[in-house]
PDB file of C-alpha atoms in Angstrom:
ATOM      1  CA  UNK A   1    -119.004 110.072  23.435  1.00 86.00           C
ATOM      2  CA  UNK A   2    -122.321 108.981  25.317  1.00 92.00           C
ATOM      3  CA  UNK A   3    -123.020 109.281  28.834  1.00 96.00           C
ATOM      4  CA  UNK A   4    -123.241 105.957  30.472  1.00 94.00           C
ATOM      5  CA  UNK A   5    -126.532 106.408  32.460  1.00 93.00           C
ATOM      6  CA  UNK A   6    -129.004 108.732  30.237  1.00 95.00           C
ATOM      7  CA  UNK A   7    -127.301 107.742  26.787  1.00 94.00           C
ATOM      8  CA  UNK A   8    -127.212 111.415  25.741  1.00 94.00           C
ATOM      9  CA  UNK A   9    -124.426 112.969  23.882  1.00 94.00           C
ATOM     10  CA  UNK A  10    -121.329 114.285  26.739  1.00 93.00           C
ATOM     11  CA  UNK A  11    -120.042 117.591  26.640  1.00 93.00           C
ATOM     12  CA  UNK A  12    -116.910 119.672  27.954  1.00 92.00           C
ATOM     13  CA  UNK A  13    -118.452 118.808  31.777  1.00 93.00           C
ATOM     14  CA  UNK A  14    -118.212 114.789  31.640  1.00 95.00           C
ATOM     15  CA  UNK A  15    -116.984 113.341  34.729  1.00 96.00           C
ATOM     16  CA  UNK A  16    -115.788 109.636  34.691  1.00 95.00           C
ATOM     17  CA  UNK A  17    -115.871 107.251  37.926  1.00 93.00           C
ATOM     18  CA  UNK A  18    -112.837 105.402  38.725  1.00 90.00           C
ATOM     19  CA  UNK A  19    -112.879 102.911  35.925  1.00 91.00           C
ATOM     20  CA  UNK A  20    -113.259 105.343  33.398  1.00 93.00           C
ATOM     21  CA  UNK A  21    -116.790 105.284  32.602  1.00 94.00           C
ATOM     22  CA  UNK A  22    -118.057 108.316  30.984  1.00 95.00           C
ATOM     23  CA  UNK A  23    -121.190 110.351  32.169  1.00 96.00           C
ATOM     24  CA  UNK A  24    -122.462 113.813  31.245  1.00 95.00           C
ATOM     25  CA  UNK A  25    -123.063 115.249  34.846  1.00 94.00           C
ATOM     26  CA  UNK A  26    -122.336 114.233  38.334  1.00 93.00           C
ATOM     27  CA  UNK A  27    -126.093 113.681  38.612  1.00 95.00           C
ATOM     28  CA  UNK A  28    -126.281 110.313  36.391  1.00 95.00           C
ATOM     29  CA  UNK A  29    -122.995 109.471  38.007  1.00 94.00           C
ATOM     30  CA  UNK A  30    -124.506 109.047  41.213  1.00 93.00           C
ATOM     31  CA  UNK A  31    -128.000 107.746  39.363  1.00 94.00           C
ATOM     32  CA  UNK A  32    -125.704 105.027  37.596  1.00 94.00           C
ATOM     33  CA  UNK A  33    -123.757 104.049  40.662  1.00 92.00           C
ATOM     34  CA  UNK A  34    -126.945 103.763  42.980  1.00 90.00           C
ATOM     35  CA  UNK A  35    -129.486 102.508  40.165  1.00 93.00           C
ATOM     36  CA  UNK A  36    -126.674  99.583  39.682  1.00 93.00           C
ATOM     37  CA  UNK A  37    -125.110  99.151  43.971  1.00 90.00           C
ATOM     38  CA  UNK A  38    -121.249  99.710  42.518  1.00 88.00           C
ATOM     39  CA  UNK A  39    -119.142 100.807  45.208  1.00 82.00           C
ATOM     40  CA  UNK A  40    -114.836 101.704  44.487  1.00 85.00           C
ATOM     41  CA  UNK A  41    -112.438 101.925  46.896  1.00 84.00           C
ATOM     42  CA  UNK A  42    -111.089 105.396  47.696  1.00 85.00           C
ATOM     43  CA  UNK A  43    -108.737 106.311  44.649  1.00 91.00           C
ATOM     44  CA  UNK A  44    -105.259 108.637  45.538  1.00 92.00           C
ATOM     45  CA  UNK A  45    -106.006 110.789  42.785  1.00 95.00           C
ATOM     46  CA  UNK A  46    -109.931 111.548  42.403  1.00 95.00           C
ATOM     47  CA  UNK A  47    -109.872 114.610  45.033  1.00 95.00           C
ATOM     48  CA  UNK A  48    -107.400 116.162  43.091  1.00 96.00           C
ATOM     49  CA  UNK A  49    -109.203 114.791  39.392  1.00 97.00           C
ATOM     50  CA  UNK A  50    -112.461 116.077  40.923  1.00 96.00           C
ATOM     51  CA  UNK A  51    -111.179 119.223  41.837  1.00 96.00           C
ATOM     52  CA  UNK A  52    -109.609 120.173  38.697  1.00 97.00           C
ATOM     53  CA  UNK A  53    -112.305 119.327  36.737  1.00 97.00           C
ATOM     54  CA  UNK A  54    -115.092 121.620  38.955  1.00 96.00           C
ATOM     55  CA  UNK A  55    -112.183 124.473  38.638  1.00 97.00           C
ATOM     56  CA  UNK A  56    -112.445 123.778  34.709  1.00 97.00           C
ATOM     57  CA  UNK A  57    -116.130 123.513  34.065  1.00 96.00           C
ATOM     58  CA  UNK A  58    -116.530 127.001  36.691  1.00 96.00           C
ATOM     59  CA  UNK A  59    -114.259 128.923  34.410  1.00 97.00           C
ATOM     60  CA  UNK A  60    -115.628 127.499  31.280  1.00 95.00           C
ATOM     61  CA  UNK A  61    -118.789 128.554  32.723  1.00 94.00           C
ATOM     62  CA  UNK A  62    -118.366 132.145  34.107  1.00 95.00           C
ATOM     63  CA  UNK A  63    -115.060 133.329  32.214  1.00 97.00           C
ATOM     64  CA  UNK A  64    -117.221 135.424  28.969  1.00 95.00           C
ATOM     65  CA  UNK A  65    -119.817 136.283  31.370  1.00 94.00           C
ATOM     66  CA  UNK A  66    -116.864 138.117  34.104  1.00 94.00           C
ATOM     67  CA  UNK A  67    -115.053 139.888  31.105  1.00 94.00           C
ATOM     68  CA  UNK A  68    -118.429 140.744  29.799  1.00 91.00           C
ATOM     69  CA  UNK A  69    -119.562 142.351  33.160  1.00 90.00           C
ATOM     70  CA  UNK A  70    -115.971 144.026  33.694  1.00 88.00           C
ATOM     71  CA  UNK A  71    -116.725 148.280  33.988  1.00 81.00           C
ATOM     72  CA  UNK A  72    -112.656 149.691  34.320  1.00 82.00           C
ATOM     73  CA  UNK A  73    -109.510 147.585  33.605  1.00 86.00           C
ATOM     74  CA  UNK A  74    -110.746 144.639  31.232  1.00 89.00           C
ATOM     75  CA  UNK A  75    -107.316 143.984  30.200  1.00 89.00           C
ATOM     76  CA  UNK A  76    -106.014 143.105  34.116  1.00 90.00           C
ATOM     77  CA  UNK A  77    -108.725 141.105  34.593  1.00 93.00           C
ATOM     78  CA  UNK A  78    -108.191 139.031  31.349  1.00 94.00           C
ATOM     79  CA  UNK A  79    -104.644 138.800  33.002  1.00 93.00           C
ATOM     80  CA  UNK A  80    -106.163 137.406  36.264  1.00 94.00           C
ATOM     81  CA  UNK A  81    -108.027 134.731  34.236  1.00 95.00           C
ATOM     82  CA  UNK A  82    -104.885 133.875  32.379  1.00 94.00           C
ATOM     83  CA  UNK A  83    -102.944 133.948  35.633  1.00 93.00           C
ATOM     84  CA  UNK A  84    -105.452 131.689  37.316  1.00 94.00           C
ATOM     85  CA  UNK A  85    -105.304 128.636  34.899  1.00 95.00           C
ATOM     86  CA  UNK A  86    -101.261 129.131  35.260  1.00 92.00           C
ATOM     87  CA  UNK A  87    -101.424 128.091  38.825  1.00 94.00           C
ATOM     88  CA  UNK A  88    -104.163 125.717  38.206  1.00 96.00           C
ATOM     89  CA  UNK A  89    -101.906 123.852  35.609  1.00 96.00           C
ATOM     90  CA  UNK A  90     -98.603 124.071  37.561  1.00 93.00           C
ATOM     91  CA  UNK A  91    -100.189 122.341  40.005  1.00 95.00           C
ATOM     92  CA  UNK A  92    -100.413 119.319  37.972  1.00 96.00           C
ATOM     93  CA  UNK A  93     -96.785 119.305  36.886  1.00 95.00           C
ATOM     94  CA  UNK A  94     -96.315 115.409  37.866  1.00 95.00           C
ATOM     95  CA  UNK A  95     -99.197 114.660  35.465  1.00 96.00           C
ATOM     96  CA  UNK A  96     -98.141 116.525  33.078  1.00 96.00           C
ATOM     97  CA  UNK A  97     -94.811 115.489  33.110  1.00 95.00           C
ATOM     98  CA  UNK A  98     -96.196 111.500  33.432  1.00 95.00           C
ATOM     99  CA  UNK A  99     -98.699 112.433  30.264  1.00 94.00           C
ATOM    100  CA  UNK A 100    -101.202 110.830  32.782  1.00 93.00           C
ATOM    101  CA  UNK A 101    -100.062 107.172  32.524  1.00 93.00           C
ATOM    102  CA  UNK A 102    -101.544 106.089  35.774  1.00 93.00           C
ATOM    103  CA  UNK A 103    -104.752 105.362  34.898  1.00 94.00           C
ATOM    104  CA  UNK A 104    -108.005 107.183  34.194  1.00 95.00           C
ATOM    105  CA  UNK A 105    -107.761 109.784  36.591  1.00 96.00           C
ATOM    106  CA  UNK A 106    -104.437 110.394  36.306  1.00 96.00           C
ATOM    107  CA  UNK A 107    -105.369 110.325  32.164  1.00 97.00           C
ATOM    108  CA  UNK A 108    -108.252 112.819  32.646  1.00 97.00           C
ATOM    109  CA  UNK A 109    -106.049 115.417  35.217  1.00 97.00           C
ATOM    110  CA  UNK A 110    -103.532 115.683  31.884  1.00 97.00           C
ATOM    111  CA  UNK A 111    -106.012 116.253  29.366  1.00 97.00           C
ATOM    112  CA  UNK A 112    -107.653 118.948  31.689  1.00 97.00           C
ATOM    113  CA  UNK A 113    -103.924 120.960  31.665  1.00 97.00           C
ATOM    114  CA  UNK A 114    -104.327 120.677  28.178  1.00 97.00           C
ATOM    115  CA  UNK A 115    -108.193 121.916  28.285  1.00 97.00           C
ATOM    116  CA  UNK A 116    -106.803 124.413  30.213  1.00 97.00           C
ATOM    117  CA  UNK A 117    -104.482 125.457  27.832  1.00 94.00           C
ATOM    118  CA  UNK A 118    -106.649 126.001  24.830  1.00 95.00           C
ATOM    119  CA  UNK A 119    -109.121 127.892  27.198  1.00 96.00           C
ATOM    120  CA  UNK A 120    -106.380 130.383  28.404  1.00 94.00           C
ATOM    121  CA  UNK A 121    -105.462 130.585  24.740  1.00 93.00           C
ATOM    122  CA  UNK A 122    -109.280 131.629  23.596  1.00 95.00           C
ATOM    123  CA  UNK A 123    -109.426 133.902  26.848  1.00 96.00           C
ATOM    124  CA  UNK A 124    -106.252 135.491  25.744  1.00 94.00           C
ATOM    125  CA  UNK A 125    -107.675 136.116  22.129  1.00 93.00           C
ATOM    126  CA  UNK A 126    -111.144 137.460  23.532  1.00 94.00           C
ATOM    127  CA  UNK A 127    -112.125 140.773  23.194  1.00 92.00           C
ATOM    128  CA  UNK A 128    -115.411 142.926  23.797  1.00 89.00           C
ATOM    129  CA  UNK A 129    -118.179 143.607  21.954  1.00 87.00           C
ATOM    130  CA  UNK A 130    -118.291 147.694  22.738  1.00 87.00           C
ATOM    131  CA  UNK A 131    -121.221 149.170  23.693  1.00 88.00           C
ATOM    132  CA  UNK A 132    -121.037 152.335  21.631  1.00 94.00           C
ATOM    133  CA  UNK A 133    -121.499 155.835  24.065  1.00 96.00           C
ATOM    134  CA  UNK A 134    -122.787 159.286  23.251  1.00 97.00           C
ATOM    135  CA  UNK A 135    -120.641 161.579  24.274  1.00 96.00           C
ATOM    136  CA  UNK A 136    -122.738 165.288  23.981  1.00 95.00           C
ATOM    137  CA  UNK A 137    -120.321 167.701  23.719  1.00 91.00           C
ATOM    138  CA  UNK A 138    -120.283 171.784  24.178  1.00 86.00           C
ATOM    139  CA  UNK A 139    -116.621 172.336  24.205  1.00 71.00           C
ATOM    140  CA  UNK A 140    -117.017 176.107  24.395  1.00 63.00           C
ATOM    141  CA  UNK A 141    -119.343 175.860  27.661  1.00 61.00           C
ATOM    142  CA  UNK A 142    -117.107 174.294  30.166  1.00 60.00           C
ATOM    143  CA  UNK A 143    -117.298 174.435  33.030  1.00 51.00           C
ATOM    144  CA  UNK A 144    -114.993 177.222  34.901  1.00 49.00           C
ATOM    145  CA  UNK A 145    -113.113 177.968  31.878  1.00 48.00           C
ATOM    146  CA  UNK A 146    -110.122 180.536  32.172  1.00 44.00           C
ATOM    147  CA  UNK A 147    -110.956 182.209  29.085  1.00 52.00           C
ATOM    148  CA  UNK A 148    -112.862 185.687  29.723  1.00 49.00           C
ATOM    149  CA  UNK A 149    -115.511 185.540  26.865  1.00 55.00           C
ATOM    150  CA  UNK A 150    -116.461 181.745  27.592  1.00 57.00           C
ATOM    151  CA  UNK A 151    -116.399 182.520  31.299  1.00 55.00           C
ATOM    152  CA  UNK A 152    -119.651 181.896  32.636  1.00 78.00           C
ATOM    153  CA  UNK A 153    -121.903 180.631  29.466  1.00 83.00           C
ATOM    154  CA  UNK A 154    -122.087 177.216  30.761  1.00 85.00           C
ATOM    155  CA  UNK A 155    -123.853 178.922  33.742  1.00 85.00           C
ATOM    156  CA  UNK A 156    -125.963 180.667  31.734  1.00 87.00           C
ATOM    157  CA  UNK A 157    -126.944 177.639  29.548  1.00 89.00           C
ATOM    158  CA  UNK A 158    -127.925 176.092  32.454  1.00 89.00           C
ATOM    159  CA  UNK A 159    -129.631 179.345  34.265  1.00 91.00           C
ATOM    160  CA  UNK A 160    -132.034 179.214  30.486  1.00 94.00           C
ATOM    161  CA  UNK A 161    -132.929 175.972  30.768  1.00 94.00           C
ATOM    162  CA  UNK A 162    -134.807 176.160  34.342  1.00 94.00           C
ATOM    163  CA  UNK A 163    -136.216 179.174  33.550  1.00 95.00           C
ATOM    164  CA  UNK A 164    -137.823 176.954  30.610  1.00 96.00           C
ATOM    165  CA  UNK A 165    -139.388 173.906  32.937  1.00 95.00           C
ATOM    166  CA  UNK A 166    -136.127 172.057  31.873  1.00 95.00           C
ATOM    167  CA  UNK A 167    -134.877 172.071  35.485  1.00 93.00           C
ATOM    168  CA  UNK A 168    -135.449 168.206  36.008  1.00 94.00           C
ATOM    169  CA  UNK A 169    -133.964 167.790  32.757  1.00 95.00           C
ATOM    170  CA  UNK A 170    -130.580 169.575  33.704  1.00 92.00           C
ATOM    171  CA  UNK A 171    -130.378 167.944  37.135  1.00 93.00           C
ATOM    172  CA  UNK A 172    -130.364 164.383  35.790  1.00 95.00           C
ATOM    173  CA  UNK A 173    -128.331 164.410  33.098  1.00 94.00           C
ATOM    174  CA  UNK A 174    -125.617 166.292  35.689  1.00 92.00           C
ATOM    175  CA  UNK A 175    -126.285 163.610  38.177  1.00 94.00           C
ATOM    176  CA  UNK A 176    -126.518 160.462  36.046  1.00 96.00           C
ATOM    177  CA  UNK A 177    -124.870 161.428  32.699  1.00 96.00           C
ATOM    178  CA  UNK A 178    -121.938 163.993  33.374  1.00 94.00           C
ATOM    179  CA  UNK A 179    -118.511 163.066  31.370  1.00 93.00           C
ATOM    180  CA  UNK A 180    -116.434 161.461  34.275  1.00 90.00           C
ATOM    181  CA  UNK A 181    -113.540 163.869  32.934  1.00 89.00           C
ATOM    182  CA  UNK A 182    -114.963 166.621  31.597  1.00 86.00           C
ATOM    183  CA  UNK A 183    -117.036 169.094  33.613  1.00 82.00           C
ATOM    184  CA  UNK A 184    -119.517 171.997  31.916  1.00 84.00           C
ATOM    185  CA  UNK A 185    -121.939 170.664  28.974  1.00 88.00           C
ATOM    186  CA  UNK A 186    -120.133 167.431  28.763  1.00 91.00           C
ATOM    187  CA  UNK A 187    -122.810 164.351  28.865  1.00 95.00           C
ATOM    188  CA  UNK A 188    -122.649 161.100  27.955  1.00 97.00           C
ATOM    189  CA  UNK A 189    -125.408 158.476  26.768  1.00 97.00           C
ATOM    190  CA  UNK A 190    -125.159 154.579  25.765  1.00 95.00           C
ATOM    191  CA  UNK A 191    -128.941 155.286  24.292  1.00 96.00           C
ATOM    192  CA  UNK A 192    -129.251 156.857  20.545  1.00 95.00           C
ATOM    193  CA  UNK A 193    -132.639 157.730  21.355  1.00 96.00           C
ATOM    194  CA  UNK A 194    -131.770 159.072  24.666  1.00 96.00           C
ATOM    195  CA  UNK A 195    -128.832 161.092  23.390  1.00 97.00           C
ATOM    196  CA  UNK A 196    -131.034 162.235  20.728  1.00 96.00           C
ATOM    197  CA  UNK A 197    -133.691 163.719  23.034  1.00 96.00           C
ATOM    198  CA  UNK A 198    -130.872 165.261  25.338  1.00 96.00           C
ATOM    199  CA  UNK A 199    -129.496 167.059  21.634  1.00 96.00           C
ATOM    200  CA  UNK A 200    -132.881 168.598  20.894  1.00 96.00           C
ATOM    201  CA  UNK A 201    -133.129 169.829  24.159  1.00 96.00           C
ATOM    202  CA  UNK A 202    -130.028 171.620  24.540  1.00 95.00           C
ATOM    203  CA  UNK A 203    -129.219 172.761  21.170  1.00 95.00           C
ATOM    204  CA  UNK A 204    -130.834 175.891  21.342  1.00 95.00           C
ATOM    205  CA  UNK A 205    -130.374 176.889  24.392  1.00 93.00           C
ATOM    206  CA  UNK A 206    -126.599 176.556  23.033  1.00 91.00           C
ATOM    207  CA  UNK A 207    -127.301 178.077  19.989  1.00 91.00           C
ATOM    208  CA  UNK A 208    -128.386 181.552  21.626  1.00 92.00           C
ATOM    209  CA  UNK A 209    -124.957 181.671  23.686  1.00 88.00           C
ATOM    210  CA  UNK A 210    -123.263 180.750  20.741  1.00 87.00           C
ATOM    211  CA  UNK A 211    -122.030 177.503  21.756  1.00 89.00           C
ATOM    212  CA  UNK A 212    -121.275 174.900  19.330  1.00 90.00           C
ATOM    213  CA  UNK A 213    -122.688 171.309  20.578  1.00 92.00           C
ATOM    214  CA  UNK A 214    -122.155 167.606  18.571  1.00 93.00           C
ATOM    215  CA  UNK A 215    -122.734 164.219  19.526  1.00 96.00           C
ATOM    216  CA  UNK A 216    -119.407 162.650  19.511  1.00 94.00           C
ATOM    217  CA  UNK A 217    -119.353 158.732  19.024  1.00 95.00           C
ATOM    218  CA  UNK A 218    -116.967 157.247  21.893  1.00 96.00           C
ATOM    219  CA  UNK A 219    -115.285 154.162  23.976  1.00 94.00           C
ATOM    220  CA  UNK A 220    -115.159 153.486  27.235  1.00 92.00           C
ATOM    221  CA  UNK A 221    -110.805 153.476  28.092  1.00 92.00           C
ATOM    222  CA  UNK A 222    -110.195 149.684  28.718  1.00 89.00           C
ATOM    223  CA  UNK A 223    -107.377 150.130  31.255  1.00 87.00           C
ATOM    224  CA  UNK A 224    -107.948 151.325  35.018  1.00 83.00           C
ATOM    225  CA  UNK A 225    -108.841 155.125  34.436  1.00 86.00           C
ATOM    226  CA  UNK A 226    -112.617 154.905  33.139  1.00 85.00           C
ATOM    227  CA  UNK A 227    -112.029 158.282  30.706  1.00 92.00           C
ATOM    228  CA  UNK A 228    -114.680 158.326  28.181  1.00 94.00           C
ATOM    229  CA  UNK A 229    -113.335 159.482  24.651  1.00 92.00           C
ATOM    230  CA  UNK A 230    -113.892 159.622  20.507  1.00 93.00           C
ATOM    231  CA  UNK A 231    -113.625 156.414  18.903  1.00 92.00           C
ATOM    232  CA  UNK A 232    -110.334 156.484  17.600  1.00 89.00           C
ATOM    233  CA  UNK A 233    -108.702 153.329  15.093  1.00 83.00           C
ATOM    234  CA  UNK A 234    -105.138 154.761  16.467  1.00 88.00           C
ATOM    235  CA  UNK A 235    -106.777 154.733  20.134  1.00 90.00           C
ATOM    236  CA  UNK A 236    -105.889 150.600  20.075  1.00 90.00           C
ATOM    237  CA  UNK A 237    -103.225 148.485  20.549  1.00 88.00           C
ATOM    238  CA  UNK A 238    -103.621 144.618  20.078  1.00 87.00           C
ATOM    239  CA  UNK A 239    -107.524 144.408  19.580  1.00 88.00           C
ATOM    240  CA  UNK A 240    -107.828 146.702  23.061  1.00 90.00           C
ATOM    241  CA  UNK A 241    -108.994 150.680  23.465  1.00 92.00           C
ATOM    242  CA  UNK A 242    -107.389 153.348  25.402  1.00 92.00           C
ATOM    243  CA  UNK A 243    -107.248 156.928  26.262  1.00 91.00           C
ATOM    244  CA  UNK A 244    -103.906 159.167  25.726  1.00 91.00           C
ATOM    245  CA  UNK A 245    -102.616 158.432  28.548  1.00 91.00           C
ATOM    246  CA  UNK A 246    -102.794 154.934  29.305  1.00 92.00           C
ATOM    247  CA  UNK A 247    -101.745 154.329  25.679  1.00 91.00           C
ATOM    248  CA  UNK A 248     -98.524 156.486  25.803  1.00 92.00           C
ATOM    249  CA  UNK A 249     -98.205 154.447  29.465  1.00 91.00           C
ATOM    250  CA  UNK A 250     -96.526 151.407  27.841  1.00 91.00           C
ATOM    251  CA  UNK A 251     -97.827 149.375  30.496  1.00 92.00           C
ATOM    252  CA  UNK A 252    -100.534 147.856  28.158  1.00 92.00           C
ATOM    253  CA  UNK A 253    -100.965 145.457  24.741  1.00 91.00           C
ATOM    254  CA  UNK A 254     -97.636 143.201  24.215  1.00 93.00           C
ATOM    255  CA  UNK A 255     -94.241 143.254  23.111  1.00 95.00           C
ATOM    256  CA  UNK A 256     -93.042 143.110  19.769  1.00 95.00           C
ATOM    257  CA  UNK A 257     -90.846 139.891  19.366  1.00 97.00           C
ATOM    258  CA  UNK A 258     -87.924 141.792  18.973  1.00 97.00           C
ATOM    259  CA  UNK A 259     -88.619 143.934  21.838  1.00 97.00           C
ATOM    260  CA  UNK A 260     -89.550 140.804  23.701  1.00 97.00           C
ATOM    261  CA  UNK A 261     -86.371 139.153  22.848  1.00 97.00           C
ATOM    262  CA  UNK A 262     -84.590 142.376  23.514  1.00 98.00           C
ATOM    263  CA  UNK A 263     -86.221 142.256  27.100  1.00 98.00           C
ATOM    264  CA  UNK A 264     -85.101 138.761  27.386  1.00 97.00           C
ATOM    265  CA  UNK A 265     -81.156 139.863  26.713  1.00 97.00           C
ATOM    266  CA  UNK A 266     -81.218 142.681  29.439  1.00 98.00           C
ATOM    267  CA  UNK A 267     -82.070 140.910  32.334  1.00 97.00           C
ATOM    268  CA  UNK A 268     -80.250 137.617  31.502  1.00 96.00           C
ATOM    269  CA  UNK A 269     -77.283 139.947  31.467  1.00 97.00           C
ATOM    270  CA  UNK A 270     -77.573 141.878  34.187  1.00 97.00           C
ATOM    271  CA  UNK A 271     -78.159 140.694  37.653  1.00 97.00           C
ATOM    272  CA  UNK A 272     -79.389 143.520  39.567  1.00 97.00           C
ATOM    273  CA  UNK A 273     -81.956 144.613  37.474  1.00 97.00           C
ATOM    274  CA  UNK A 274     -83.077 141.425  37.740  1.00 97.00           C
ATOM    275  CA  UNK A 275     -83.792 141.175  40.846  1.00 97.00           C
ATOM    276  CA  UNK A 276     -85.554 144.425  41.132  1.00 97.00           C
ATOM    277  CA  UNK A 277     -88.118 142.516  38.678  1.00 97.00           C
ATOM    278  CA  UNK A 278     -88.238 139.325  40.415  1.00 97.00           C
ATOM    279  CA  UNK A 279     -89.059 141.116  43.685  1.00 96.00           C
ATOM    280  CA  UNK A 280     -91.258 144.049  42.359  1.00 95.00           C
ATOM    281  CA  UNK A 281     -89.022 146.520  44.004  1.00 96.00           C
ATOM    282  CA  UNK A 282     -90.784 149.458  42.052  1.00 96.00           C
ATOM    283  CA  UNK A 283     -93.793 150.657  41.196  1.00 94.00           C
ATOM    284  CA  UNK A 284     -93.589 149.809  37.413  1.00 95.00           C
ATOM    285  CA  UNK A 285     -92.404 145.909  38.304  1.00 96.00           C
ATOM    286  CA  UNK A 286     -96.298 144.484  38.547  1.00 94.00           C
ATOM    287  CA  UNK A 287     -97.719 146.016  35.344  1.00 94.00           C
ATOM    288  CA  UNK A 288     -93.913 145.026  33.335  1.00 97.00           C
ATOM    289  CA  UNK A 289     -94.443 141.512  34.268  1.00 96.00           C
ATOM    290  CA  UNK A 290     -98.013 141.037  32.941  1.00 94.00           C
ATOM    291  CA  UNK A 291     -96.774 142.743  29.431  1.00 95.00           C
ATOM    292  CA  UNK A 292     -94.050 140.020  29.722  1.00 96.00           C
ATOM    293  CA  UNK A 293     -96.214 137.433  30.304  1.00 94.00           C
ATOM    294  CA  UNK A 294     -99.353 138.534  27.997  1.00 93.00           C
ATOM    295  CA  UNK A 295     -96.211 138.834  25.256  1.00 95.00           C
ATOM    296  CA  UNK A 296     -94.970 135.291  25.839  1.00 94.00           C
ATOM    297  CA  UNK A 297     -98.708 133.754  25.200  1.00 91.00           C
ATOM    298  CA  UNK A 298     -99.181 135.707  22.153  1.00 91.00           C
ATOM    299  CA  UNK A 299     -95.628 134.476  20.673  1.00 93.00           C
ATOM    300  CA  UNK A 300     -96.244 130.945  22.474  1.00 90.00           C
ATOM    301  CA  UNK A 301     -92.765 131.292  24.212  1.00 93.00           C
ATOM    302  CA  UNK A 302     -92.275 130.285  27.880  1.00 92.00           C
ATOM    303  CA  UNK A 303     -92.631 132.993  30.746  1.00 93.00           C
ATOM    304  CA  UNK A 304     -88.844 133.139  32.130  1.00 95.00           C
ATOM    305  CA  UNK A 305     -88.696 132.827  35.374  1.00 95.00           C
ATOM    306  CA  UNK A 306     -88.038 136.424  36.455  1.00 96.00           C
ATOM    307  CA  UNK A 307     -90.667 137.481  35.732  1.00 96.00           C
ATOM    308  CA  UNK A 308     -93.541 135.100  36.664  1.00 91.00           C
ATOM    309  CA  UNK A 309     -96.088 136.228  39.233  1.00 82.00           C
ATOM    310  CA  UNK A 310     -95.211 136.337  42.971  1.00 76.00           C
TER     311      UNK A 310
END
């Protein structure tokens, strides 16, 4: 389609007027209407159409950047976007039922629900372009070690660094690069040149105290905890990277089709347990519902009413 005003080819951000005329943007539509002195009677679906179009364009413009900027709990952020789309679609039930058979605005509203479903699929299969992290680890120099032979080695390494003129360096790495879950000689960098420099400074001081130091390629856990751990193919669930604790929790990823069907049967047959999930009477209910919803999207199944978000 081409814009009626500027003749350029329109994209997904196009807009129509009450007669169904296409424009590439609101500005072009306003210019055309003003230039041709057009006016239209108020239309009962116009506001609904404009609100849905803006919501769709807004999602289109922001979803990828939003996910790229998430620091922790990435999977949950995806869930929230999918839920936001579900709510937009559910609000258009009448137009979906009629398949947009009530004029240009109704037709567009119906087709926006289809576009939103396609966008939902794109978001669901999106996976981050993970930034490799570099974890400098001296496992024998942990702060507060209970091993009598290793006790105090971390302090000795730091003392030697101070006495050799590296006071500013050690303060900087402790303040800005300390591993979130490992104290002692355990620092994380996102720049290969910086990690190499730090490693070269630390290595001789560690060797003097019999500490093996290494650079471990790592990722950040994509659940809520923010742990950083060694890259390992076994730590992925459905394309997401998790620490051991989050992986074993059972809250993340999706059910297999067989597991999902078993959950369906169980909650269809057990009224009391179903009510617990519906009204989220246990701490685990929300994450369980999210996993059910992700699994249904993955297999193209309708989400059961008991698993819908409240």
